[in-house]
Amino acid sequence: MKLLFLFNVLVCCCFGLRGQTVSLNNLENWLVDHEADKVEVILDNLQPLLKQAEKNGNRNNQVLVLKALVKIYAYRLKDVESALICAKKIKQIALEEKTSVYMIDYYNKMAEIYFYERLGLEKFNQYTDSAIYYGKKHFPKYPIPLSYSNSALKYLNEKDYQKALTIFYSLNSWSNINKSELYQKIYNNIGFAHMLAKNYDSVEIYFKKSLYLANQTQTKNDDFVRLLNLGIFYQETNQIPQALIYLEKAKRLDNCSALIFYKKKLPQTLAELYESTGNYKKAIEYRKLEIQYNDSIQSFNLNEQISAFEHKERVKKLENSNQILELEKIAMNRKSIIYVFILVVLSMIVTFIYFHFRNGKIKAQLQIAKEHLKRINVTYEKNYAERETASKSMMLLEKENLIISILTRLKNDKEKFSESDKPLLLEIISDLDRSLNNKRWIDFETRFNKVHPEFLENLKIDFPKLTQNEKNLCCFLLLNMSSKDICAITYQSLESVKMARIRLRKKLNLTNTKEDLAAFLANYSKRKS
């Protein structure tokens, strides 16, 4: 629930709802409609817009695109350096144009970078406070909602819900923009703040206000999310009939362009509600839909990881290419100097030999640099292949464990179904059984052995008492997976994973040592390779 809340706060403020020009609205709408697209597609559309704005000298459009790029680099690509460069360009424009609004944009974007990457809430608070101070100084009667929303987020992180609510309520007095666009997001955030403060009566009031205003906007995304939030609220307060009403309404808007993370939450919640009411036929229907969305999310996350890795590799290759170009430039300069000296002082043979020697040395350095770059490129390509192999294997295992979990629940509750539903249930169980096989684990071991050859074989020889599950746990730890990640893949509780780690330490003779289990396995793999 809290993750949904944080996303709503940032959606309210990340593009700066200042009611500026039509181009701003077009950019906002485009980003919302294409938020789930591949990051390369978004960048391919934004970069030409930025170049065109720079060419035309349109400062306003430059700032709009730079703000969007800050979010893409910080949130999607995890490239803090590029995000900071875009933010500093906004500051440079603000100083050149002497425009206070752009300076406030700079402070707000710096705050968002520190929030997205968890670089330090202290810095986030400092930039947020600077944006508010600057806004009050230059626009005392015209508050900037982005700054105030970030400030409310600061107090929510500190669990000071009353101060956060005070800030959200203060935005109600702002009447300089379209109320339906802004207020429905503010009311939604007020509702979540009341939820965290456990003021449940107020939660229902403001969620319904937000839904009413969302119905007046053109996009159906807001309607879908507000209906989903109301349904989840009624579920958590055990008001099952009301929850089903709002969630079924949201289901009818399932073809909107809302993020797939929201769409997965809908069938998951509906399945839980129908299971609690004994309507297992409906529950099965939504569990199958949940599996489909889970596969889509896994694919989306894998593409995001690959895109982020490829982006970092491109940046590193560009840096190395720049180094080689610099060496080539130095070599050309040295060669030119030698030719000048030959033409001017032919008699200075010693000087000619000296510079000829230096030129040869630079060429040798250039050759060494090129060979070094070639080795780096080979290493990068190998790392990319290893990460892709490991990620795909993890996705297959998580999918199989999810199917096993659902299959187990269906088999355990088989007697609860009516005689008319049992043929359908048995058919679904049969389909799920056929989809399961040990090939995924065999495939995982095959892919894992490509990354860490002979690791499992060495474990079998040195620690013959390890069970298959304990060997699997060793593999997960060697891949730097946390206990929570292992829980998500194996569908075990966190306590079960912790106990499994304790038993594994005992079998690896680490009981009386302080050595980290993952570090031990990493060192063991290096020693045996």
Short mmCIF file of C-alpha atoms in Angstrom, two decimals:
data_model
loop_
_atom_site.label_atom_id
_atom_site.label_comp_id
_atom_site.label_asym_id
_atom_site.label_seq_id
_atom_site.Cartn_x
_atom_site.Cartn_y
_atom_site.Cartn_z
CA MET A 1 0.00 0.00 0.00
CA LYS A 2 2.76 2.42 0.86
CA LEU A 3 4.45 1.89 -2.51
CA LEU A 4 1.21 2.83 -4.28
CA PHE A 5 1.04 5.93 -2.15
CA LEU A 6 4.56 7.11 -2.95
CA PHE A 7 3.93 6.65 -6.65
CA ASN A 8 0.80 8.79 -6.48
CA VAL A 9 2.68 11.60 -4.74
CA LEU A 10 5.40 11.60 -7.39
CA VAL A 11 2.91 11.44 -10.25
CA CYS A 12 1.30 14.53 -8.82
CA CYS A 13 4.51 16.48 -8.91
CA CYS A 14 7.19 15.04 -11.16
CA PHE A 15 6.31 17.08 -14.26
CA GLY A 16 5.56 20.38 -12.52
CA LEU A 17 1.82 21.09 -12.66
CA ARG A 18 2.13 24.80 -13.31
CA GLY A 19 -0.46 25.11 -16.09
CA GLN A 20 2.02 26.49 -18.62
CA THR A 21 1.78 26.12 -22.45
CA VAL A 22 0.04 23.56 -24.62
CA SER A 23 3.39 21.91 -25.37
CA LEU A 24 3.74 21.05 -21.68
CA ASN A 25 0.36 19.29 -21.70
CA ASN A 26 1.30 17.42 -24.87
CA LEU A 27 4.57 16.26 -23.33
CA GLU A 28 2.85 15.16 -20.11
CA ASN A 29 0.20 13.20 -22.00
CA TRP A 30 2.79 11.55 -24.24
CA LEU A 31 4.91 10.48 -21.28
CA VAL A 32 1.89 9.06 -19.45
CA ASP A 33 0.73 7.11 -22.53
CA HIS A 34 4.25 5.75 -23.20
CA GLU A 35 5.46 5.24 -19.61
CA ALA A 36 5.66 1.45 -20.04
CA ASP A 37 7.56 1.68 -23.38
CA LYS A 38 11.19 0.66 -23.69
CA VAL A 39 13.45 3.36 -22.38
CA GLU A 40 15.31 3.51 -25.73
CA VAL A 41 12.04 4.45 -27.47
CA ILE A 42 11.40 7.28 -24.99
CA LEU A 43 14.95 8.63 -25.30
CA ASP A 44 14.80 8.44 -29.12
CA ASN A 45 11.75 10.73 -28.97
CA LEU A 46 13.03 13.13 -26.28
CA GLN A 47 16.58 13.72 -27.58
CA PRO A 48 15.44 15.22 -30.96
CA LEU A 49 12.98 17.46 -29.08
CA LEU A 50 15.83 18.77 -26.94
CA LYS A 51 18.07 19.43 -29.96
CA GLN A 52 15.23 21.21 -31.77
CA ALA A 53 14.52 23.39 -28.72
CA GLU A 54 18.24 24.25 -28.41
CA LYS A 55 18.44 25.09 -32.10
CA ASN A 56 15.36 27.35 -31.90
CA GLY A 57 16.52 28.94 -28.66
CA ASN A 58 13.24 27.97 -26.97
CA ARG A 59 14.30 27.92 -23.31
CA ASN A 60 10.89 26.85 -22.04
CA ASN A 61 10.83 23.69 -24.18
CA GLN A 62 14.45 22.94 -23.26
CA VAL A 63 13.54 22.94 -19.58
CA LEU A 64 10.44 20.78 -20.18
CA VAL A 65 12.43 18.07 -21.99
CA LEU A 66 15.33 18.24 -19.49
CA LYS A 67 12.91 17.67 -16.61
CA ALA A 68 11.54 14.58 -18.37
CA LEU A 69 15.10 13.32 -19.03
CA VAL A 70 16.00 13.70 -15.34
CA LYS A 71 13.24 11.25 -14.45
CA ILE A 72 14.21 8.77 -17.20
CA TYR A 73 17.91 8.76 -16.26
CA ALA A 74 17.37 8.64 -12.48
CA TYR A 75 14.34 6.35 -12.25
CA ARG A 76 14.60 4.06 -15.29
CA LEU A 77 18.33 3.87 -16.15
CA LYS A 78 19.75 4.47 -12.63
CA ASP A 79 22.25 6.85 -14.30
CA VAL A 80 22.67 9.48 -11.58
CA GLU A 81 25.50 11.27 -13.40
CA SER A 82 23.41 11.91 -16.55
CA ALA A 83 20.43 12.97 -14.42
CA LEU A 84 22.63 15.49 -12.56
CA ILE A 85 23.97 16.84 -15.86
CA CYS A 86 20.40 17.49 -17.09
CA ALA A 87 19.48 19.17 -13.78
CA LYS A 88 22.56 21.41 -13.95
CA LYS A 89 21.61 22.43 -17.50
CA ILE A 90 18.29 23.64 -16.08
CA LYS A 91 20.23 25.68 -13.50
CA GLN A 92 22.46 27.13 -16.23
CA ILE A 93 19.38 28.21 -18.22
CA ALA A 94 17.88 29.75 -15.07
CA LEU A 95 21.03 31.79 -14.45
CA GLU A 96 21.34 32.89 -18.10
CA GLU A 97 17.68 33.86 -18.39
CA LYS A 98 17.45 35.12 -14.79
CA THR A 99 14.16 33.22 -14.47
CA SER A 100 13.08 32.23 -10.95
CA VAL A 101 10.69 29.52 -12.14
CA TYR A 102 13.56 27.60 -13.80
CA MET A 103 15.64 27.84 -10.63
CA ILE A 104 12.75 26.31 -8.68
CA ASP A 105 12.61 23.54 -11.32
CA TYR A 106 16.32 22.90 -10.71
CA TYR A 107 15.87 22.54 -6.94
CA ASN A 108 12.85 20.26 -7.39
CA LYS A 109 14.63 17.99 -9.86
CA MET A 110 17.71 17.72 -7.61
CA ALA A 111 15.39 16.70 -4.77
CA GLU A 112 13.82 14.02 -6.97
CA ILE A 113 17.22 12.60 -7.98
CA TYR A 114 18.19 12.16 -4.35
CA PHE A 115 14.79 10.61 -3.60
CA TYR A 116 14.78 8.15 -6.52
CA GLU A 117 18.30 6.87 -5.82
CA ARG A 118 18.04 7.05 -2.00
CA LEU A 119 21.29 9.02 -2.03
CA GLY A 120 20.32 10.70 1.23
CA LEU A 121 17.07 12.07 2.61
CA GLU A 122 19.04 14.95 4.15
CA LYS A 123 19.96 16.23 0.66
CA PHE A 124 16.39 15.63 -0.52
CA ASN A 125 15.11 17.76 2.36
CA GLN A 126 17.66 20.53 1.67
CA TYR A 127 16.72 20.88 -2.00
CA THR A 128 13.01 20.72 -1.19
CA ASP A 129 13.38 23.47 1.43
CA SER A 130 15.40 25.57 -1.04
CA ALA A 131 12.65 25.24 -3.67
CA ILE A 132 9.96 26.34 -1.20
CA TYR A 133 12.07 29.26 0.10
CA TYR A 134 12.80 30.43 -3.46
CA GLY A 135 9.13 30.08 -4.39
CA LYS A 136 7.91 32.08 -1.39
CA LYS A 137 10.48 34.79 -2.10
CA HIS A 138 9.60 35.29 -5.78
CA PHE A 139 5.99 34.04 -5.91
CA PRO A 140 4.42 34.78 -2.51
CA LYS A 141 0.88 34.57 -3.91
CA TYR A 142 1.52 31.77 -6.41
CA PRO A 143 2.68 28.50 -4.75
CA ILE A 144 4.48 25.85 -6.79
CA PRO A 145 2.71 22.50 -6.13
CA LEU A 146 5.78 20.40 -7.00
CA SER A 147 7.79 21.96 -4.16
CA TYR A 148 4.95 21.62 -1.68
CA SER A 149 4.24 18.02 -2.70
CA ASN A 150 7.91 17.11 -2.20
CA SER A 151 7.78 18.83 1.18
CA ALA A 152 4.72 16.75 2.14
CA LEU A 153 6.59 13.63 1.01
CA LYS A 154 9.44 14.62 3.33
CA TYR A 155 7.10 14.69 6.35
CA LEU A 156 5.46 11.41 5.33
CA ASN A 157 8.90 9.77 5.33
CA GLU A 158 9.37 11.17 8.83
CA LYS A 159 5.90 9.82 9.79
CA ASP A 160 4.72 13.33 10.66
CA TYR A 161 1.34 12.83 8.99
CA GLN A 162 -0.27 15.96 10.44
CA LYS A 163 2.30 18.30 8.85
CA ALA A 164 1.99 16.45 5.53
CA LEU A 165 -1.79 16.85 5.63
CA THR A 166 -1.45 20.55 6.46
CA ILE A 167 0.65 21.05 3.31
CA PHE A 168 -1.79 19.12 1.11
CA TYR A 169 -4.72 21.10 2.51
CA SER A 170 -2.88 24.37 1.79
CA LEU A 171 -2.83 23.48 -1.93
CA ASN A 172 -6.65 23.50 -1.97
CA SER A 173 -6.56 27.31 -1.98
CA TRP A 174 -4.63 27.38 -5.27
CA SER A 175 -7.08 28.28 -8.06
CA ASN A 176 -4.75 29.28 -10.89
CA ILE A 177 -4.96 25.99 -12.82
CA ASN A 178 -7.43 23.32 -13.85
CA LYS A 179 -8.81 22.01 -10.56
CA SER A 180 -9.83 18.58 -11.88
CA GLU A 181 -6.27 17.83 -13.03
CA LEU A 182 -4.59 18.87 -9.78
CA TYR A 183 -7.18 18.42 -7.05
CA GLN A 184 -7.96 14.79 -7.83
CA LYS A 185 -4.28 13.96 -7.23
CA ILE A 186 -4.17 16.12 -4.07
CA TYR A 187 -7.33 14.48 -2.69
CA ASN A 188 -5.87 11.06 -3.48
CA ASN A 189 -2.69 11.89 -1.55
CA ILE A 190 -4.70 13.29 1.35
CA GLY A 191 -6.60 10.00 1.47
CA PHE A 192 -3.37 7.99 1.62
CA ALA A 193 -1.97 10.28 4.31
CA HIS A 194 -5.12 9.63 6.37
CA MET A 195 -4.67 5.91 5.66
CA LEU A 196 -1.16 5.99 7.14
CA ALA A 197 -2.50 7.97 10.09
CA LYS A 198 -5.34 5.38 10.42
CA ASN A 199 -8.10 8.01 10.03
CA TYR A 200 -10.28 5.59 8.02
CA ASP A 201 -13.40 7.79 7.87
CA SER A 202 -11.43 10.55 6.16
CA VAL A 203 -9.79 8.04 3.79
CA GLU A 204 -13.13 7.12 2.22
CA ILE A 205 -14.21 10.77 1.85
CA TYR A 206 -11.07 11.95 0.02
CA PHE A 207 -10.73 8.83 -2.13
CA LYS A 208 -14.29 9.39 -3.38
CA LYS A 209 -13.57 13.10 -3.99
CA SER A 210 -10.51 12.09 -6.02
CA LEU A 211 -12.56 9.58 -8.03
CA TYR A 212 -15.27 12.17 -8.74
CA LEU A 213 -12.72 14.62 -10.17
CA ALA A 214 -10.86 11.86 -12.03
CA ASN A 215 -14.09 11.05 -13.87
CA GLN A 216 -14.00 14.60 -15.29
CA THR A 217 -10.56 14.19 -16.90
CA GLN A 218 -9.98 12.84 -20.41
CA THR A 219 -7.60 10.02 -19.48
CA LYS A 220 -9.00 6.77 -18.09
CA ASN A 221 -5.77 5.99 -16.22
CA ASP A 222 -6.77 8.19 -13.29
CA ASP A 223 -10.24 6.56 -13.11
CA PHE A 224 -8.65 3.09 -13.07
CA VAL A 225 -6.14 3.91 -10.31
CA ARG A 226 -8.70 5.71 -8.11
CA LEU A 227 -11.19 2.80 -8.39
CA LEU A 228 -8.38 0.37 -7.56
CA ASN A 229 -7.35 2.40 -4.50
CA LEU A 230 -10.94 2.48 -3.22
CA GLY A 231 -11.30 -1.26 -3.75
CA ILE A 232 -8.08 -1.98 -1.83
CA PHE A 233 -9.21 0.37 0.97
CA TYR A 234 -12.52 -1.45 1.34
CA GLN A 235 -10.72 -4.80 1.29
CA GLU A 236 -8.38 -3.74 4.08
CA THR A 237 -11.31 -2.46 6.16
CA ASN A 238 -13.17 -5.77 5.52
CA GLN A 239 -15.99 -4.18 3.48
CA ILE A 240 -16.06 -6.96 0.87
CA PRO A 241 -19.23 -6.02 -1.13
CA GLN A 242 -18.06 -2.41 -1.61
CA ALA A 243 -14.57 -3.61 -2.56
CA LEU A 244 -15.97 -5.91 -5.26
CA ILE A 245 -18.17 -3.11 -6.69
CA TYR A 246 -15.24 -0.69 -7.21
CA LEU A 247 -12.77 -3.34 -8.38
CA GLU A 248 -15.21 -4.72 -10.97
CA LYS A 249 -15.66 -1.14 -12.25
CA ALA A 250 -11.87 -0.88 -12.53
CA LYS A 251 -11.85 -4.20 -14.44
CA ARG A 252 -14.02 -2.63 -17.14
CA LEU A 253 -11.25 -0.01 -17.66
CA ASP A 254 -8.52 -2.66 -17.89
CA ASN A 255 -7.68 -1.66 -21.48
CA CYS A 256 -6.38 1.77 -20.39
CA SER A 257 -2.64 2.59 -20.57
CA ALA A 258 -2.05 2.45 -16.80
CA LEU A 259 1.20 0.85 -15.63
CA ILE A 260 1.14 -2.95 -15.63
CA PHE A 261 2.12 -2.93 -11.92
CA TYR A 262 -1.30 -1.44 -11.17
CA LYS A 263 -3.01 -3.87 -13.55
CA LYS A 264 -1.46 -6.86 -11.77
CA LYS A 265 -2.77 -5.62 -8.42
CA LEU A 266 -6.36 -5.69 -9.72
CA PRO A 267 -6.72 -9.46 -10.50
CA GLN A 268 -4.64 -10.32 -7.42
CA THR A 269 -7.04 -8.38 -5.13
CA LEU A 270 -10.15 -9.71 -6.91
CA ALA A 271 -8.92 -13.30 -6.58
CA GLU A 272 -8.36 -12.83 -2.83
CA LEU A 273 -11.85 -11.34 -2.39
CA TYR A 274 -13.63 -14.07 -4.36
CA GLU A 275 -11.70 -16.75 -2.45
CA SER A 276 -12.85 -15.20 0.83
CA THR A 277 -16.51 -15.31 -0.39
CA GLY A 278 -16.26 -18.92 -1.65
CA ASN A 279 -16.60 -18.03 -5.34
CA TYR A 280 -13.68 -20.20 -6.45
CA LYS A 281 -14.64 -20.16 -10.13
CA LYS A 282 -14.12 -16.39 -10.26
CA ALA A 283 -11.03 -16.69 -8.07
CA ILE A 284 -9.42 -19.13 -10.54
CA GLU A 285 -10.22 -16.82 -13.44
CA TYR A 286 -8.42 -13.90 -11.80
CA ARG A 287 -5.49 -16.03 -10.61
CA LYS A 288 -4.83 -17.00 -14.24
CA LEU A 289 -4.95 -13.32 -15.22
CA GLU A 290 -2.56 -12.52 -12.36
CA ILE A 291 -0.06 -15.06 -13.75
CA GLN A 292 -0.23 -13.40 -17.19
CA TYR A 293 0.47 -9.96 -15.72
CA ASN A 294 3.26 -11.39 -13.54
CA ASP A 295 4.96 -12.74 -16.69
CA SER A 296 4.64 -9.32 -18.32
CA ILE A 297 6.16 -7.63 -15.25
CA GLN A 298 9.08 -10.08 -15.24
CA SER A 299 9.69 -9.36 -18.92
CA PHE A 300 9.43 -5.59 -18.30
CA ASN A 301 11.89 -5.74 -15.37
CA LEU A 302 14.33 -7.84 -17.39
CA ASN A 303 14.21 -5.35 -20.28
CA GLU A 304 14.74 -2.48 -17.81
CA GLN A 305 17.82 -4.20 -16.32
CA ILE A 306 19.23 -4.95 -19.78
CA SER A 307 18.56 -1.37 -20.95
CA ALA A 308 20.27 0.08 -17.86
CA PHE A 309 23.27 -2.24 -18.31
CA GLU A 310 23.56 -1.49 -22.04
CA HIS A 311 23.35 2.25 -21.32
CA LYS A 312 26.20 2.04 -18.80
CA GLU A 313 28.27 0.00 -21.23
CA ARG A 314 27.72 2.59 -23.98
CA VAL A 315 28.82 5.35 -21.60
CA LYS A 316 31.96 3.42 -20.63
CA LYS A 317 32.83 2.65 -24.27
CA LEU A 318 32.34 6.29 -25.16
CA GLU A 319 34.70 7.34 -22.35
CA ASN A 320 37.35 4.85 -23.54
CA SER A 321 36.89 6.00 -27.16
CA ASN A 322 37.42 9.59 -26.05
CA GLN A 323 40.67 8.56 -24.35
CA ILE A 324 41.91 6.94 -27.57
CA LEU A 325 40.94 10.00 -29.60
CA GLU A 326 42.86 12.15 -27.13
CA LEU A 327 45.96 9.96 -27.56
CA GLU A 328 45.60 10.12 -31.35
CA LYS A 329 45.33 13.89 -31.14
CA ILE A 330 48.50 14.05 -29.03
CA ALA A 331 50.27 11.83 -31.58
CA MET A 332 49.25 14.12 -34.45
CA ASN A 333 50.42 17.18 -32.54
CA ARG A 334 53.79 15.57 -31.84
CA LYS A 335 54.17 14.62 -35.47
CA SER A 336 53.40 18.17 -36.58
CA ILE A 337 55.98 19.56 -34.18
CA ILE A 338 58.58 17.17 -35.62
CA TYR A 339 57.82 18.31 -39.20
CA VAL A 340 58.13 21.97 -38.18
CA PHE A 341 61.51 21.37 -36.60
CA ILE A 342 62.72 19.43 -39.67
CA LEU A 343 61.74 22.27 -42.01
CA VAL A 344 63.18 25.03 -39.79
CA VAL A 345 66.35 23.43 -38.48
CA LEU A 346 67.58 20.67 -40.79
CA SER A 347 70.96 20.71 -39.08
CA MET A 348 69.51 19.74 -35.71
CA ILE A 349 69.72 15.99 -36.28
CA VAL A 350 69.76 15.22 -32.60
CA THR A 351 66.54 17.10 -32.07
CA PHE A 352 64.91 15.26 -34.96
CA ILE A 353 65.92 11.87 -33.49
CA TYR A 354 64.61 12.91 -30.10
CA PHE A 355 61.19 13.87 -31.38
CA HIS A 356 61.08 10.80 -33.63
CA PHE A 357 61.69 8.67 -30.54
CA ARG A 358 58.92 10.46 -28.64
CA ASN A 359 56.51 9.93 -31.54
CA GLY A 360 57.27 6.22 -31.54
CA LYS A 361 56.64 6.08 -27.80
CA ILE A 362 53.24 7.74 -28.22
CA LYS A 363 52.33 5.25 -30.97
CA ALA A 364 53.23 2.43 -28.60
CA GLN A 365 51.01 3.98 -25.93
CA LEU A 366 48.22 4.26 -28.49
CA GLN A 367 48.56 0.58 -29.42
CA ILE A 368 48.53 -0.42 -25.75
CA ALA A 369 45.41 1.67 -25.18
CA LYS A 370 43.66 0.06 -28.16
CA GLU A 371 44.50 -3.43 -26.89
CA HIS A 372 43.31 -2.48 -23.43
CA LEU A 373 40.01 -1.23 -24.88
CA LYS A 374 39.63 -4.48 -26.81
CA ARG A 375 40.08 -6.50 -23.60
CA ILE A 376 37.59 -4.25 -21.80
CA ASN A 377 35.03 -4.73 -24.58
CA VAL A 378 35.43 -8.52 -24.38
CA THR A 379 34.92 -8.37 -20.60
CA TYR A 380 31.84 -6.16 -20.95
CA GLU A 381 30.30 -8.50 -23.53
CA LYS A 382 30.98 -11.48 -21.29
CA ASN A 383 29.43 -9.76 -18.26
CA TYR A 384 26.39 -8.79 -20.33
CA ALA A 385 25.89 -12.39 -21.50
CA GLU A 386 26.27 -13.69 -17.92
CA ARG A 387 23.75 -11.21 -16.48
CA GLU A 388 21.24 -11.91 -19.23
CA THR A 389 21.57 -15.68 -18.71
CA ALA A 390 21.16 -15.40 -14.92
CA SER A 391 18.17 -13.00 -15.18
CA LYS A 392 16.29 -15.23 -17.63
CA SER A 393 16.88 -18.27 -15.42
CA MET A 394 15.57 -16.45 -12.35
CA MET A 395 12.46 -15.40 -14.24
CA LEU A 396 11.71 -19.03 -15.27
CA LEU A 397 12.18 -20.28 -11.68
CA GLU A 398 9.92 -17.58 -10.22
CA LYS A 399 7.22 -18.40 -12.77
CA GLU A 400 7.39 -22.13 -11.93
CA ASN A 401 7.21 -21.48 -8.17
CA LEU A 402 4.17 -19.22 -8.66
CA ILE A 403 2.42 -21.97 -10.65
CA ILE A 404 3.32 -24.54 -7.94
CA SER A 405 1.92 -22.24 -5.23
CA ILE A 406 -1.39 -21.76 -7.07
CA LEU A 407 -1.59 -25.48 -7.95
CA THR A 408 -1.08 -26.46 -4.29
CA ARG A 409 -3.85 -24.12 -3.14
CA LEU A 410 -6.25 -25.47 -5.77
CA LYS A 411 -5.56 -29.08 -4.79
CA ASN A 412 -5.96 -28.33 -1.06
CA ASP A 413 -9.30 -26.54 -1.62
CA LYS A 414 -10.60 -29.05 -4.20
CA GLU A 415 -13.34 -30.33 -1.90
CA LYS A 416 -14.75 -26.82 -1.42
CA PHE A 417 -15.86 -26.64 -5.04
CA SER A 418 -19.34 -27.65 -6.17
CA GLU A 419 -19.78 -30.77 -8.28
CA SER A 420 -20.57 -28.62 -11.33
CA ASP A 421 -17.26 -26.72 -10.98
CA LYS A 422 -15.04 -29.76 -10.35
CA PRO A 423 -14.60 -30.77 -14.04
CA LEU A 424 -13.31 -27.27 -14.82
CA LEU A 425 -11.08 -27.35 -11.72
CA LEU A 426 -9.61 -30.75 -12.63
CA GLU A 427 -8.95 -29.54 -16.18
CA ILE A 428 -7.09 -26.45 -14.86
CA ILE A 429 -5.09 -28.59 -12.38
CA SER A 430 -4.18 -30.97 -15.22
CA ASP A 431 -3.05 -28.06 -17.43
CA LEU A 432 -0.91 -26.63 -14.64
CA ASP A 433 0.58 -30.09 -13.86
CA ARG A 434 1.57 -30.55 -17.50
CA SER A 435 3.21 -27.13 -17.54
CA LEU A 436 5.46 -28.16 -14.64
CA ASN A 437 8.61 -30.18 -15.11
CA ASN A 438 12.10 -30.34 -13.77
CA LYS A 439 13.50 -28.96 -17.03
CA ARG A 440 13.38 -25.42 -15.66
CA TRP A 441 15.66 -26.38 -12.75
CA ILE A 442 17.88 -28.34 -15.13
CA ASP A 443 17.88 -25.31 -17.44
CA PHE A 444 18.74 -23.09 -14.47
CA GLU A 445 21.70 -25.32 -13.54
CA THR A 446 22.89 -25.34 -17.15
CA ARG A 447 22.76 -21.53 -17.39
CA PHE A 448 24.29 -21.17 -13.92
CA ASN A 449 27.20 -23.49 -14.85
CA LYS A 450 27.97 -21.23 -17.82
CA VAL A 451 28.46 -18.36 -15.39
CA HIS A 452 30.16 -20.36 -12.59
CA PRO A 453 31.51 -23.59 -14.13
CA GLU A 454 32.27 -26.51 -11.78
CA PHE A 455 30.86 -24.64 -8.74
CA LEU A 456 28.09 -27.19 -8.08
CA GLU A 457 30.42 -30.12 -8.80
CA ASN A 458 32.99 -28.77 -6.31
CA LEU A 459 30.26 -28.32 -3.68
CA LYS A 460 29.20 -31.95 -4.19
CA ILE A 461 32.78 -33.15 -3.64
CA ASP A 462 33.76 -30.87 -0.71
CA PHE A 463 30.38 -30.86 1.09
CA PRO A 464 28.64 -34.16 0.21
CA LYS A 465 25.99 -33.77 2.94
CA LEU A 466 24.35 -30.74 1.28
CA THR A 467 20.76 -31.32 0.11
CA GLN A 468 19.51 -30.17 -3.29
CA ASN A 469 17.66 -27.20 -1.70
CA GLU A 470 20.84 -26.18 0.12
CA LYS A 471 22.79 -26.34 -3.15
CA ASN A 472 20.13 -24.16 -4.76
CA LEU A 473 20.47 -21.70 -1.85
CA CYS A 474 24.24 -21.58 -2.47
CA CYS A 475 23.55 -20.70 -6.12
CA PHE A 476 21.18 -17.90 -5.17
CA LEU A 477 23.65 -16.44 -2.67
CA LEU A 478 26.50 -16.61 -5.20
CA LEU A 479 24.30 -14.54 -7.53
CA ASN A 480 24.17 -11.85 -4.78
CA MET A 481 20.46 -12.39 -4.14
CA SER A 482 19.07 -11.12 -0.82
CA SER A 483 16.84 -13.16 1.50
CA LYS A 484 13.81 -11.19 0.26
CA ASP A 485 14.69 -12.00 -3.37
CA ILE A 486 14.99 -15.69 -2.48
CA CYS A 487 11.60 -15.52 -0.74
CA ALA A 488 10.04 -14.05 -3.88
CA ILE A 489 11.46 -16.85 -6.09
CA THR A 490 10.86 -19.85 -3.79
CA TYR A 491 7.62 -18.55 -2.19
CA GLN A 492 9.02 -19.33 1.26
CA SER A 493 8.65 -17.08 4.29
CA LEU A 494 11.56 -14.86 5.34
CA GLU A 495 11.89 -16.87 8.54
CA SER A 496 12.20 -20.14 6.56
CA VAL A 497 14.98 -18.67 4.41
CA LYS A 498 16.81 -17.42 7.51
CA MET A 499 16.63 -20.88 9.11
CA ALA A 500 17.88 -22.45 5.87
CA ARG A 501 20.86 -20.07 5.91
CA ILE A 502 21.67 -21.06 9.51
CA ARG A 503 21.60 -24.77 8.61
CA LEU A 504 23.78 -24.10 5.57
CA ARG A 505 26.36 -22.21 7.67
CA LYS A 506 26.56 -25.23 9.98
CA LYS A 507 27.16 -27.65 7.10
CA LEU A 508 29.81 -25.32 5.62
CA ASN A 509 31.62 -25.21 9.01
CA LEU A 510 30.95 -21.48 9.50
CA THR A 511 29.00 -21.72 12.77
CA ASN A 512 31.76 -20.30 14.99
CA THR A 513 32.98 -17.68 12.53
CA LYS A 514 31.78 -14.19 11.65
CA GLU A 515 32.44 -14.61 7.91
CA ASP A 516 29.53 -13.60 5.68
CA LEU A 517 27.91 -16.58 3.96
CA ALA A 518 27.71 -14.94 0.52
CA ALA A 519 31.35 -13.73 0.79
CA PHE A 520 32.48 -17.24 1.74
CA LEU A 521 30.77 -18.73 -1.33
CA ALA A 522 32.23 -16.04 -3.60
CA ASN A 523 35.76 -16.72 -2.28
CA TYR A 524 35.17 -20.47 -2.55
CA SER A 525 34.14 -20.10 -6.20
CA LYS A 526 37.27 -18.01 -6.96
CA ARG A 527 39.59 -20.53 -5.24
CA LYS A 528 38.15 -23.45 -7.18
CA SER A 529 38.06 -21.71 -10.57
#
